[in-house]
Structures are given as C-alpha cells and as structure tokens.
Amino acid sequence: MQLSAVLLTIGLPAIDESLDKLLVAMETFPNVAVLGDAVGLARIIGLLLALCVGSYECWMMMLGRRGMDVMKLLRIVGISICISSSWICDALQVPGKGLESASKAMAQAKNKEVAAFELKVAQKQ
C-alpha cells in the first residue's frame, strides 16, 4: 500500500524537479567553459557597432546632409550604456525571477495538495 502511494505521487513532483533542473541548466549555460567569454565579446562588438553608427551620424551632420539631431546621438549613447552595464541586465531579470519563485511556490503547494488527496484516495481504496 505504501509503494502504491509513492508510485501515485511520482508524476507531478518528478516533473517539478526536472523542470527546476532545466531552469538551473538554462541559467548557468552561458557561464560554462564552452562559450567562454562570449557575453563579453558580444558586448564589445555591440559597443563597436554603436560607435560606428554614432560616428557615421556625426559625419553626416558635419557634412550638412542631415540636420543636427542631438536626440539621435543621445539614443546611441543610451544604447551603448545599456550594453556596457551589467546592472541594467540584472534589473531586467528581477520580474522574471519573482515570477519564477512565485510559480515554483504555487506548484509545490499544489503538489502537496495532490499528494494529500492521493493518500486519502489510497486509504479509502
């Protein structure tokens, strides 16, 4: 009887643990040695591209082919600041992490309820 109760409840908690392992693996994947410093390299490439676009816009403004548009240059500076700072990326992760912890807590609570109901059903059988 005890074995059947364990076998009945193996579905949902096993899925919950495997999904938790998947989330951890997806979060730590860019940090493994396979990619190395790919994130840093991507930031450098993004900053170089922003510098190229900004210098091209300044050149066009100096030649007089385009009007002086400070907001266009400030937008490029803002994008390069967002690329180079890691605290902006960390701040963008906060809502997702909160949603993850809340959904994980809800899933664990529902898993406990289902296990209790399955135990009652097994006892009545």
PDB file of N, CA and C in Angstrom, residues 7-108:
ATOM      1  N   LEU A   7       4.106   5.475  -5.856  1.00  0.00           N
ATOM      2  CA  LEU A   7       4.007   5.429  -7.306  1.00  0.00           C
ATOM      3  C   LEU A   7       2.935   6.376  -7.827  1.00  0.00           C
ATOM      4  N   LEU A   8       1.875   6.587  -7.048  1.00  0.00           N
ATOM      5  CA  LEU A   8       0.829   7.507  -7.492  1.00  0.00           C
ATOM      6  C   LEU A   8       1.317   8.948  -7.496  1.00  0.00           C
ATOM      7  N   THR A   9       2.160   9.305  -6.561  1.00  0.00           N
ATOM      8  CA  THR A   9       2.591  10.698  -6.459  1.00  0.00           C
ATOM      9  C   THR A   9       3.906  10.964  -7.184  1.00  0.00           C
ATOM     10  N   ILE A  10       4.409  10.007  -7.943  1.00  0.00           N
ATOM     11  CA  ILE A  10       5.706  10.217  -8.579  1.00  0.00           C
ATOM     12  C   ILE A  10       5.603  11.140  -9.786  1.00  0.00           C
ATOM     13  N   GLY A  11       4.442  11.362 -10.335  1.00  0.00           N
ATOM     14  CA  GLY A  11       4.298  12.144 -11.560  1.00  0.00           C
ATOM     15  C   GLY A  11       4.606  13.616 -11.412  1.00  0.00           C
ATOM     16  N   LEU A  12       3.815  14.331 -10.635  1.00  0.00           N
ATOM     17  CA  LEU A  12       3.967  15.781 -10.547  1.00  0.00           C
ATOM     18  C   LEU A  12       5.259  16.230  -9.873  1.00  0.00           C
ATOM     19  N   PRO A  13       5.656  15.676  -8.729  1.00  0.00           N
ATOM     20  CA  PRO A  13       6.930  16.140  -8.160  1.00  0.00           C
ATOM     21  C   PRO A  13       8.131  15.814  -9.028  1.00  0.00           C
ATOM     22  N   ALA A  14       8.095  14.716  -9.765  1.00  0.00           N
ATOM     23  CA  ALA A  14       9.207  14.391 -10.652  1.00  0.00           C
ATOM     24  C   ALA A  14       9.295  15.407 -11.783  1.00  0.00           C
ATOM     25  N   ILE A  15       8.147  15.809 -12.314  1.00  0.00           N
ATOM     26  CA  ILE A  15       8.136  16.836 -13.352  1.00  0.00           C
ATOM     27  C   ILE A  15       8.637  18.151 -12.777  1.00  0.00           C
ATOM     28  N   ASP A  16       8.242  18.463 -11.561  1.00  0.00           N
ATOM     29  CA  ASP A  16       8.652  19.707 -10.924  1.00  0.00           C
ATOM     30  C   ASP A  16      10.164  19.744 -10.723  1.00  0.00           C
ATOM     31  N   GLU A  17      10.763  18.652 -10.289  1.00  0.00           N
ATOM     32  CA  GLU A  17      12.209  18.593 -10.083  1.00  0.00           C
ATOM     33  C   GLU A  17      12.959  18.673 -11.405  1.00  0.00           C
ATOM     34  N   SER A  18      12.435  18.009 -12.429  1.00  0.00           N
ATOM     35  CA  SER A  18      13.128  18.054 -13.720  1.00  0.00           C
ATOM     36  C   SER A  18      13.043  19.442 -14.341  1.00  0.00           C
ATOM     37  N   LEU A  19      11.911  20.121 -14.172  1.00  0.00           N
ATOM     38  CA  LEU A  19      11.809  21.488 -14.674  1.00  0.00           C
ATOM     39  C   LEU A  19      12.719  22.432 -13.903  1.00  0.00           C
ATOM     40  N   ASP A  20      12.869  22.196 -12.616  1.00  0.00           N
ATOM     41  CA  ASP A  20      13.774  23.010 -11.818  1.00  0.00           C
ATOM     42  C   ASP A  20      15.212  22.814 -12.281  1.00  0.00           C
ATOM     43  N   LYS A  21      15.606  21.577 -12.554  1.00  0.00           N
ATOM     44  CA  LYS A  21      16.955  21.307 -13.066  1.00  0.00           C
ATOM     45  C   LYS A  21      17.156  21.951 -14.437  1.00  0.00           C
ATOM     46  N   LEU A  22      16.102  21.947 -15.270  1.00  0.00           N
ATOM     47  CA  LEU A  22      16.197  22.572 -16.587  1.00  0.00           C
ATOM     48  C   LEU A  22      16.386  24.080 -16.469  1.00  0.00           C
ATOM     49  N   LEU A  23      15.652  24.718 -15.553  1.00  0.00           N
ATOM     50  CA  LEU A  23      15.803  26.156 -15.356  1.00  0.00           C
ATOM     51  C   LEU A  23      17.201  26.514 -14.872  1.00  0.00           C
ATOM     52  N   VAL A  24      17.736  25.717 -13.971  1.00  0.00           N
ATOM     53  CA  VAL A  24      19.098  25.975 -13.478  1.00  0.00           C
ATOM     54  C   VAL A  24      20.107  25.780 -14.605  1.00  0.00           C
ATOM     55  N   ALA A  25      19.910  24.745 -15.420  1.00  0.00           N
ATOM     56  CA  ALA A  25      20.840  24.495 -16.528  1.00  0.00           C
ATOM     57  C   ALA A  25      20.771  25.609 -17.565  1.00  0.00           C
ATOM     58  N   MET A  26      19.572  26.125 -17.841  1.00  0.00           N
ATOM     59  CA  MET A  26      19.448  27.212 -18.811  1.00  0.00           C
ATOM     60  C   MET A  26      20.046  28.504 -18.276  1.00  0.00           C
ATOM     61  N   GLU A  27      19.979  28.710 -16.964  1.00  0.00           N
ATOM     62  CA  GLU A  27      20.526  29.925 -16.384  1.00  0.00           C
ATOM     63  C   GLU A  27      22.049  29.893 -16.349  1.00  0.00           C
ATOM     64  N   THR A  28      22.623  28.721 -16.093  1.00  0.00           N
ATOM     65  CA  THR A  28      24.075  28.629 -15.980  1.00  0.00           C
ATOM     66  C   THR A  28      24.751  28.289 -17.305  1.00  0.00           C
ATOM     67  N   PHE A  29      23.992  28.064 -18.362  1.00  0.00           N
ATOM     68  CA  PHE A  29      24.580  27.650 -19.638  1.00  0.00           C
ATOM     69  C   PHE A  29      25.557  28.673 -20.223  1.00  0.00           C
ATOM     70  N   PRO A  30      25.230  29.969 -20.254  1.00  0.00           N
ATOM     71  CA  PRO A  30      26.211  30.895 -20.843  1.00  0.00           C
ATOM     72  C   PRO A  30      27.491  31.016 -20.029  1.00  0.00           C
ATOM     73  N   ASN A  31      27.480  30.593 -18.794  1.00  0.00           N
ATOM     74  CA  ASN A  31      28.655  30.744 -17.949  1.00  0.00           C
ATOM     75  C   ASN A  31      29.600  29.563 -18.019  1.00  0.00           C
ATOM     76  N   VAL A  32      29.234  28.512 -18.740  1.00  0.00           N
ATOM     77  CA  VAL A  32      30.097  27.336 -18.798  1.00  0.00           C
ATOM     78  C   VAL A  32      31.287  27.599 -19.713  1.00  0.00           C
ATOM     79  N   ALA A  33      32.256  26.718 -19.641  1.00  0.00           N
ATOM     80  CA  ALA A  33      33.504  26.922 -20.371  1.00  0.00           C
ATOM     81  C   ALA A  33      33.356  26.743 -21.875  1.00  0.00           C
ATOM     82  N   VAL A  34      32.225  26.212 -22.328  1.00  0.00           N
ATOM     83  CA  VAL A  34      32.042  26.003 -23.765  1.00  0.00           C
ATOM     84  C   VAL A  34      32.023  27.347 -24.496  1.00  0.00           C
ATOM     85  N   LEU A  35      31.300  28.312 -23.929  1.00  0.00           N
ATOM     86  CA  LEU A  35      31.195  29.610 -24.582  1.00  0.00           C
ATOM     87  C   LEU A  35      32.302  30.566 -24.163  1.00  0.00           C
ATOM     88  N   GLY A  36      32.913  30.327 -23.019  1.00  0.00           N
ATOM     89  CA  GLY A  36      33.982  31.213 -22.560  1.00  0.00           C
ATOM     90  C   GLY A  36      33.451  32.594 -22.244  1.00  0.00           C
ATOM     91  N   ASP A  37      34.080  33.589 -22.817  1.00  0.00           N
ATOM     92  CA  ASP A  37      33.674  34.973 -22.592  1.00  0.00           C
ATOM     93  C   ASP A  37      32.832  35.488 -23.749  1.00  0.00           C
ATOM     94  N   ALA A  38      31.863  34.711 -24.189  1.00  0.00           N
ATOM     95  CA  ALA A  38      31.047  35.112 -25.331  1.00  0.00           C
ATOM     96  C   ALA A  38      30.199  36.335 -25.009  1.00  0.00           C
ATOM     97  N   VAL A  39      29.743  36.460 -23.772  1.00  0.00           N
ATOM     98  CA  VAL A  39      28.932  37.619 -23.406  1.00  0.00           C
ATOM     99  C   VAL A  39      29.780  38.884 -23.452  1.00  0.00           C
ATOM    100  N   GLY A  40      31.002  38.814 -22.950  1.00  0.00           N
ATOM    101  CA  GLY A  40      31.897  39.968 -23.018  1.00  0.00           C
ATOM    102  C   GLY A  40      32.249  40.328 -24.452  1.00  0.00           C
ATOM    103  N   LEU A  41      32.473  39.307 -25.278  1.00  0.00           N
ATOM    104  CA  LEU A  41      32.776  39.542 -26.684  1.00  0.00           C
ATOM    105  C   LEU A  41      31.581  40.173 -27.397  1.00  0.00           C
ATOM    106  N   ALA A  42      30.380  39.721 -27.074  1.00  0.00           N
ATOM    107  CA  ALA A  42      29.179  40.293 -27.678  1.00  0.00           C
ATOM    108  C   ALA A  42      28.997  41.752 -27.258  1.00  0.00           C
ATOM    109  N   ARG A  43      29.330  42.065 -25.996  1.00  0.00           N
ATOM    110  CA  ARG A  43      29.246  43.458 -25.546  1.00  0.00           C
ATOM    111  C   ARG A  43      30.242  44.336 -26.291  1.00  0.00           C
ATOM    112  N   ILE A  44      31.456  43.832 -26.497  1.00  0.00           N
ATOM    113  CA  ILE A  44      32.470  44.599 -27.218  1.00  0.00           C
ATOM    114  C   ILE A  44      32.021  44.855 -28.655  1.00  0.00           C
ATOM    115  N   ILE A  45      31.486  43.835 -29.299  1.00  0.00           N
ATOM    116  CA  ILE A  45      31.003  44.001 -30.673  1.00  0.00           C
ATOM    117  C   ILE A  45      29.849  44.996 -30.712  1.00  0.00           C
ATOM    118  N   GLY A  46      28.926  44.913 -29.744  1.00  0.00           N
ATOM    119  CA  GLY A  46      27.816  45.861 -29.691  1.00  0.00           C
ATOM    120  C   GLY A  46      28.281  47.289 -29.479  1.00  0.00           C
ATOM    121  N   LEU A  47      29.280  47.480 -28.603  1.00  0.00           N
ATOM    122  CA  LEU A  47      29.804  48.831 -28.380  1.00  0.00           C
ATOM    123  C   LEU A  47      30.518  49.363 -29.620  1.00  0.00           C
ATOM    124  N   LEU A  48      31.260  48.503 -30.320  1.00  0.00           N
ATOM    125  CA  LEU A  48      31.926  48.941 -31.542  1.00  0.00           C
ATOM    126  C   LEU A  48      30.919  49.320 -32.621  1.00  0.00           C
ATOM    127  N   LEU A  49      29.857  48.546 -32.741  1.00  0.00           N
ATOM    128  CA  LEU A  49      28.818  48.882 -33.718  1.00  0.00           C
ATOM    129  C   LEU A  49      28.113  50.181 -33.353  1.00  0.00           C
ATOM    130  N   ALA A  50      27.855  50.402 -32.067  1.00  0.00           N
ATOM    131  CA  ALA A  50      27.246  51.665 -31.638  1.00  0.00           C
ATOM    132  C   ALA A  50      28.182  52.831 -31.914  1.00  0.00           C
ATOM    133  N   LEU A  51      29.482  52.647 -31.714  1.00  0.00           N
ATOM    134  CA  LEU A  51      30.460  53.688 -32.021  1.00  0.00           C
ATOM    135  C   LEU A  51      30.481  53.994 -33.513  1.00  0.00           C
ATOM    136  N   CYS A  52      30.410  52.953 -34.343  1.00  0.00           N
ATOM    137  CA  CYS A  52      30.391  53.163 -35.798  1.00  0.00           C
ATOM    138  C   CYS A  52      29.142  53.917 -36.239  1.00  0.00           C
ATOM    139  N   VAL A  53      28.002  53.542 -35.718  1.00  0.00           N
ATOM    140  CA  VAL A  53      26.751  54.222 -36.077  1.00  0.00           C
ATOM    141  C   VAL A  53      26.781  55.667 -35.601  1.00  0.00           C
ATOM    142  N   GLY A  54      27.273  55.888 -34.385  1.00  0.00           N
ATOM    143  CA  GLY A  54      27.356  57.250 -33.858  1.00  0.00           C
ATOM    144  C   GLY A  54      28.309  58.119 -34.652  1.00  0.00           C
ATOM    145  N   SER A  55      29.457  57.565 -35.032  1.00  0.00           N
ATOM    146  CA  SER A  55      30.410  58.356 -35.807  1.00  0.00           C
ATOM    147  C   SER A  55      29.877  58.649 -37.208  1.00  0.00           C
ATOM    148  N   TYR A  56      29.146  57.699 -37.793  1.00  0.00           N
ATOM    149  CA  TYR A  56      28.545  57.937 -39.108  1.00  0.00           C
ATOM    150  C   TYR A  56      27.505  59.051 -39.033  1.00  0.00           C
ATOM    151  N   GLU A  57      26.687  59.022 -37.992  1.00  0.00           N
ATOM    152  CA  GLU A  57      25.670  60.075 -37.838  1.00  0.00           C
ATOM    153  C   GLU A  57      26.329  61.432 -37.624  1.00  0.00           C
ATOM    154  N   CYS A  58      27.392  61.482 -36.826  1.00  0.00           N
ATOM    155  CA  CYS A  58      28.108  62.753 -36.625  1.00  0.00           C
ATOM    156  C   CYS A  58      28.716  63.245 -37.929  1.00  0.00           C
ATOM    157  N   TRP A  59      29.260  62.329 -38.726  1.00  0.00           N
ATOM    158  CA  TRP A  59      29.861  62.705 -40.004  1.00  0.00           C
ATOM    159  C   TRP A  59      28.801  63.279 -40.947  1.00  0.00           C
ATOM    160  N   MET A  60      27.644  62.643 -40.991  1.00  0.00           N
ATOM    161  CA  MET A  60      26.582  63.145 -41.855  1.00  0.00           C
ATOM    162  C   MET A  60      26.074  64.508 -41.376  1.00  0.00           C
ATOM    163  N   MET A  61      26.053  64.710 -40.082  1.00  0.00           N
ATOM    164  CA  MET A  61      25.625  66.002 -39.551  1.00  0.00           C
ATOM    165  C   MET A  61      26.673  67.079 -39.829  1.00  0.00           C
ATOM    166  N   MET A  62      27.951  66.717 -39.763  1.00  0.00           N
ATOM    167  CA  MET A  62      29.013  67.690 -40.049  1.00  0.00           C
ATOM    168  C   MET A  62      29.030  68.074 -41.521  1.00  0.00           C
ATOM    169  N   LEU A  63      28.737  67.112 -42.396  1.00  0.00           N
ATOM    170  CA  LEU A  63      28.704  67.419 -43.827  1.00  0.00           C
ATOM    171  C   LEU A  63      27.487  68.252 -44.201  1.00  0.00           C
ATOM    172  N   GLY A  64      26.511  68.289 -43.369  1.00  0.00           N
ATOM    173  CA  GLY A  64      25.309  69.066 -43.646  1.00  0.00           C
ATOM    174  C   GLY A  64      24.255  68.297 -44.406  1.00  0.00           C
ATOM    175  N   ARG A  65      24.444  67.004 -44.595  1.00  0.00           N
ATOM    176  CA  ARG A  65      23.446  66.203 -45.296  1.00  0.00           C
ATOM    177  C   ARG A  65      22.237  65.901 -44.400  1.00  0.00           C
ATOM    178  N   ARG A  66      22.462  65.960 -43.122  1.00  0.00           N
ATOM    179  CA  ARG A  66      21.378  65.761 -42.162  1.00  0.00           C
ATOM    180  C   ARG A  66      21.416  66.913 -41.182  1.00  0.00           C
ATOM    181  N   GLY A  67      20.260  67.241 -40.664  1.00  0.00           N
ATOM    182  CA  GLY A  67      20.190  68.301 -39.677  1.00  0.00           C
ATOM    183  C   GLY A  67      20.754  67.835 -38.345  1.00  0.00           C
ATOM    184  N   MET A  68      21.092  68.793 -37.507  1.00  0.00           N
ATOM    185  CA  MET A  68      21.655  68.468 -36.188  1.00  0.00           C
ATOM    186  C   MET A  68      20.555  67.853 -35.337  1.00  0.00           C
ATOM    187  N   ASP A  69      20.721  66.585 -34.992  1.00  0.00           N
ATOM    188  CA  ASP A  69      19.735  65.851 -34.198  1.00  0.00           C
ATOM    189  C   ASP A  69      20.445  65.277 -32.978  1.00  0.00           C
ATOM    190  N   VAL A  70      20.328  65.968 -31.863  1.00  0.00           N
ATOM    191  CA  VAL A  70      21.007  65.547 -30.643  1.00  0.00           C
ATOM    192  C   VAL A  70      20.361  64.299 -30.061  1.00  0.00           C
ATOM    193  N   MET A  71      19.072  64.169 -30.209  1.00  0.00           N
ATOM    194  CA  MET A  71      18.378  63.003 -29.637  1.00  0.00           C
ATOM    195  C   MET A  71      18.826  61.698 -30.302  1.00  0.00           C
ATOM    196  N   LYS A  72      19.140  61.754 -31.580  1.00  0.00           N
ATOM    197  CA  LYS A  72      19.633  60.564 -32.261  1.00  0.00           C
ATOM    198  C   LYS A  72      20.975  60.131 -31.667  1.00  0.00           C
ATOM    199  N   LEU A  73      21.833  61.109 -31.374  1.00  0.00           N
ATOM    200  CA  LEU A  73      23.120  60.790 -30.767  1.00  0.00           C
ATOM    201  C   LEU A  73      22.953  60.321 -29.329  1.00  0.00           C
ATOM    202  N   LEU A  74      22.029  60.938 -28.591  1.00  0.00           N
ATOM    203  CA  LEU A  74      21.786  60.504 -27.212  1.00  0.00           C
ATOM    204  C   LEU A  74      21.201  59.096 -27.154  1.00  0.00           C
ATOM    205  N   ARG A  75      20.409  58.742 -28.153  1.00  0.00           N
ATOM    206  CA  ARG A  75      19.861  57.387 -28.201  1.00  0.00           C
ATOM    207  C   ARG A  75      20.982  56.369 -28.385  1.00  0.00           C
ATOM    208  N   ILE A  76      21.957  56.686 -29.238  1.00  0.00           N
ATOM    209  CA  ILE A  76      23.089  55.785 -29.447  1.00  0.00           C
ATOM    210  C   ILE A  76      23.911  55.674 -28.172  1.00  0.00           C
ATOM    211  N   VAL A  77      24.112  56.797 -27.475  1.00  0.00           N
ATOM    212  CA  VAL A  77      24.847  56.769 -26.210  1.00  0.00           C
ATOM    213  C   VAL A  77      24.091  55.942 -25.170  1.00  0.00           C
ATOM    214  N   GLY A  78      22.774  56.089 -25.114  1.00  0.00           N
ATOM    215  CA  GLY A  78      21.955  55.314 -24.175  1.00  0.00           C
ATOM    216  C   GLY A  78      22.019  53.829 -24.449  1.00  0.00           C
ATOM    217  N   ILE A  79      21.977  53.452 -25.720  1.00  0.00           N
ATOM    218  CA  ILE A  79      22.078  52.033 -26.075  1.00  0.00           C
ATOM    219  C   ILE A  79      23.441  51.481 -25.691  1.00  0.00           C
ATOM    220  N   SER A  80      24.498  52.266 -25.909  1.00  0.00           N
ATOM    221  CA  SER A  80      25.831  51.771 -25.549  1.00  0.00           C
ATOM    222  C   SER A  80      25.992  51.655 -24.036  1.00  0.00           C
ATOM    223  N   ILE A  81      25.350  52.546 -23.273  1.00  0.00           N
ATOM    224  CA  ILE A  81      25.384  52.425 -21.807  1.00  0.00           C
ATOM    225  C   ILE A  81      24.646  51.163 -21.368  1.00  0.00           C
ATOM    226  N   CYS A  82      23.515  50.891 -21.994  1.00  0.00           N
ATOM    227  CA  CYS A  82      22.764  49.680 -21.653  1.00  0.00           C
ATOM    228  C   CYS A  82      23.545  48.423 -21.995  1.00  0.00           C
ATOM    229  N   ILE A  83      24.286  48.460 -23.096  1.00  0.00           N
ATOM    230  CA  ILE A  83      25.084  47.294 -23.486  1.00  0.00           C
ATOM    231  C   ILE A  83      26.226  47.075 -22.506  1.00  0.00           C
ATOM    232  N   SER A  84      26.877  48.160 -22.103  1.00  0.00           N
ATOM    233  CA  SER A  84      28.090  48.004 -21.311  1.00  0.00           C
ATOM    234  C   SER A  84      27.840  47.756 -19.827  1.00  0.00           C
ATOM    235  N   SER A  85      26.679  48.127 -19.306  1.00  0.00           N
ATOM    236  CA  SER A  85      26.452  47.957 -17.866  1.00  0.00           C
ATOM    237  C   SER A  85      25.706  46.662 -17.590  1.00  0.00           C
ATOM    238  N   SER A  86      26.201  45.925 -16.618  1.00  0.00           N
ATOM    239  CA  SER A  86      25.551  44.651 -16.291  1.00  0.00           C
ATOM    240  C   SER A  86      24.426  44.843 -15.284  1.00  0.00           C
ATOM    241  N   TRP A  87      24.401  45.949 -14.551  1.00  0.00           N
ATOM    242  CA  TRP A  87      23.350  46.134 -13.545  1.00  0.00           C
ATOM    243  C   TRP A  87      22.004  46.396 -14.198  1.00  0.00           C
ATOM    244  N   ILE A  88      21.975  46.903 -15.420  1.00  0.00           N
ATOM    245  CA  ILE A  88      20.694  47.076 -16.122  1.00  0.00           C
ATOM    246  C   ILE A  88      20.131  45.705 -16.475  1.00  0.00           C
ATOM    247  N   CYS A  89      20.996  44.811 -16.943  1.00  0.00           N
ATOM    248  CA  CYS A  89      20.544  43.454 -17.261  1.00  0.00           C
ATOM    249  C   CYS A  89      20.068  42.721 -16.012  1.00  0.00           C
ATOM    250  N   ASP A  90      20.762  42.932 -14.889  1.00  0.00           N
ATOM    251  CA  ASP A  90      20.338  42.322 -13.636  1.00  0.00           C
ATOM    252  C   ASP A  90      18.990  42.878 -13.189  1.00  0.00           C
ATOM    253  N   ALA A  91      18.776  44.176 -13.391  1.00  0.00           N
ATOM    254  CA  ALA A  91      17.491  44.778 -13.020  1.00  0.00           C
ATOM    255  C   ALA A  91      16.360  44.265 -13.902  1.00  0.00           C
ATOM    256  N   LEU A  92      16.659  43.952 -15.149  1.00  0.00           N
ATOM    257  CA  LEU A  92      15.639  43.415 -16.048  1.00  0.00           C
ATOM    258  C   LEU A  92      15.271  41.973 -15.703  1.00  0.00           C
ATOM    259  N   GLN A  93      16.144  41.274 -14.981  1.00  0.00           N
ATOM    260  CA  GLN A  93      15.858  39.893 -14.589  1.00  0.00           C
ATOM    261  C   GLN A  93      14.957  39.797 -13.367  1.00  0.00           C
ATOM    262  N   VAL A  94      14.795  40.874 -12.620  1.00  0.00           N
ATOM    263  CA  VAL A  94      14.056  40.830 -11.354  1.00  0.00           C
ATOM    264  C   VAL A  94      12.605  40.390 -11.531  1.00  0.00           C
ATOM    265  N   PRO A  95      11.827  40.938 -12.481  1.00  0.00           N
ATOM    266  CA  PRO A  95      10.441  40.460 -12.610  1.00  0.00           C
ATOM    267  C   PRO A  95      10.333  38.984 -12.968  1.00  0.00           C
ATOM    268  N   GLY A  96      11.226  38.510 -13.829  1.00  0.00           N
ATOM    269  CA  GLY A  96      11.202  37.094 -14.200  1.00  0.00           C
ATOM    270  C   GLY A  96      11.558  36.188 -13.041  1.00  0.00           C
ATOM    271  N   LYS A  97      12.538  36.604 -12.233  1.00  0.00           N
ATOM    272  CA  LYS A  97      12.914  35.812 -11.057  1.00  0.00           C
ATOM    273  C   LYS A  97      11.781  35.780 -10.038  1.00  0.00           C
ATOM    274  N   GLY A  98      11.092  36.919  -9.857  1.00  0.00           N
ATOM    275  CA  GLY A  98       9.946  36.945  -8.940  1.00  0.00           C
ATOM    276  C   GLY A  98       8.826  36.040  -9.409  1.00  0.00           C
ATOM    277  N   LEU A  99       8.552  36.071 -10.709  1.00  0.00           N
ATOM    278  CA  LEU A  99       7.527  35.193 -11.276  1.00  0.00           C
ATOM    279  C   LEU A  99       7.925  33.734 -11.143  1.00  0.00           C
ATOM    280  N   GLU A 100       9.209  33.454 -11.330  1.00  0.00           N
ATOM    281  CA  GLU A 100       9.692  32.080 -11.193  1.00  0.00           C
ATOM    282  C   GLU A 100       9.513  31.570  -9.770  1.00  0.00           C
ATOM    283  N   SER A 101       9.878  32.378  -8.780  1.00  0.00           N
ATOM    284  CA  SER A 101       9.761  31.922  -7.390  1.00  0.00           C
ATOM    285  C   SER A 101       8.301  31.780  -6.979  1.00  0.00           C
ATOM    286  N   ALA A 102       7.447  32.695  -7.446  1.00  0.00           N
ATOM    287  CA  ALA A 102       6.019  32.588  -7.104  1.00  0.00           C
ATOM    288  C   ALA A 102       5.385  31.355  -7.742  1.00  0.00           C
ATOM    289  N   SER A 103       5.709  31.093  -9.008  1.00  0.00           N
ATOM    290  CA  SER A 103       5.118  29.916  -9.659  1.00  0.00           C
ATOM    291  C   SER A 103       5.670  28.623  -9.079  1.00  0.00           C
ATOM    292  N   LYS A 104       6.952  28.644  -8.669  1.00  0.00           N
ATOM    293  CA  LYS A 104       7.522  27.456  -8.045  1.00  0.00           C
ATOM    294  C   LYS A 104       6.858  27.174  -6.704  1.00  0.00           C
ATOM    295  N   ALA A 105       6.583  28.232  -5.928  1.00  0.00           N
ATOM    296  CA  ALA A 105       5.907  28.058  -4.641  1.00  0.00           C
ATOM    297  C   ALA A 105       4.481  27.541  -4.841  1.00  0.00           C
ATOM    298  N   MET A 106       3.789  28.083  -5.854  1.00  0.00           N
ATOM    299  CA  MET A 106       2.427  27.607  -6.140  1.00  0.00           C
ATOM    300  C   MET A 106       2.432  26.148  -6.575  1.00  0.00           C
ATOM    301  N   ALA A 107       3.411  25.765  -7.406  1.00  0.00           N
ATOM    302  CA  ALA A 107       3.483  24.381  -7.864  1.00  0.00           C
ATOM    303  C   ALA A 107       3.777  23.432  -6.715  1.00  0.00           C
ATOM    304  N   GLN A 108       4.656  23.824  -5.807  1.00  0.00           N
ATOM    305  CA  GLN A 108       4.960  22.969  -4.661  1.00  0.00           C
ATOM    306  C   GLN A 108       3.751  22.834  -3.748  1.00  0.00           C
TER     307      GLN A 108
END
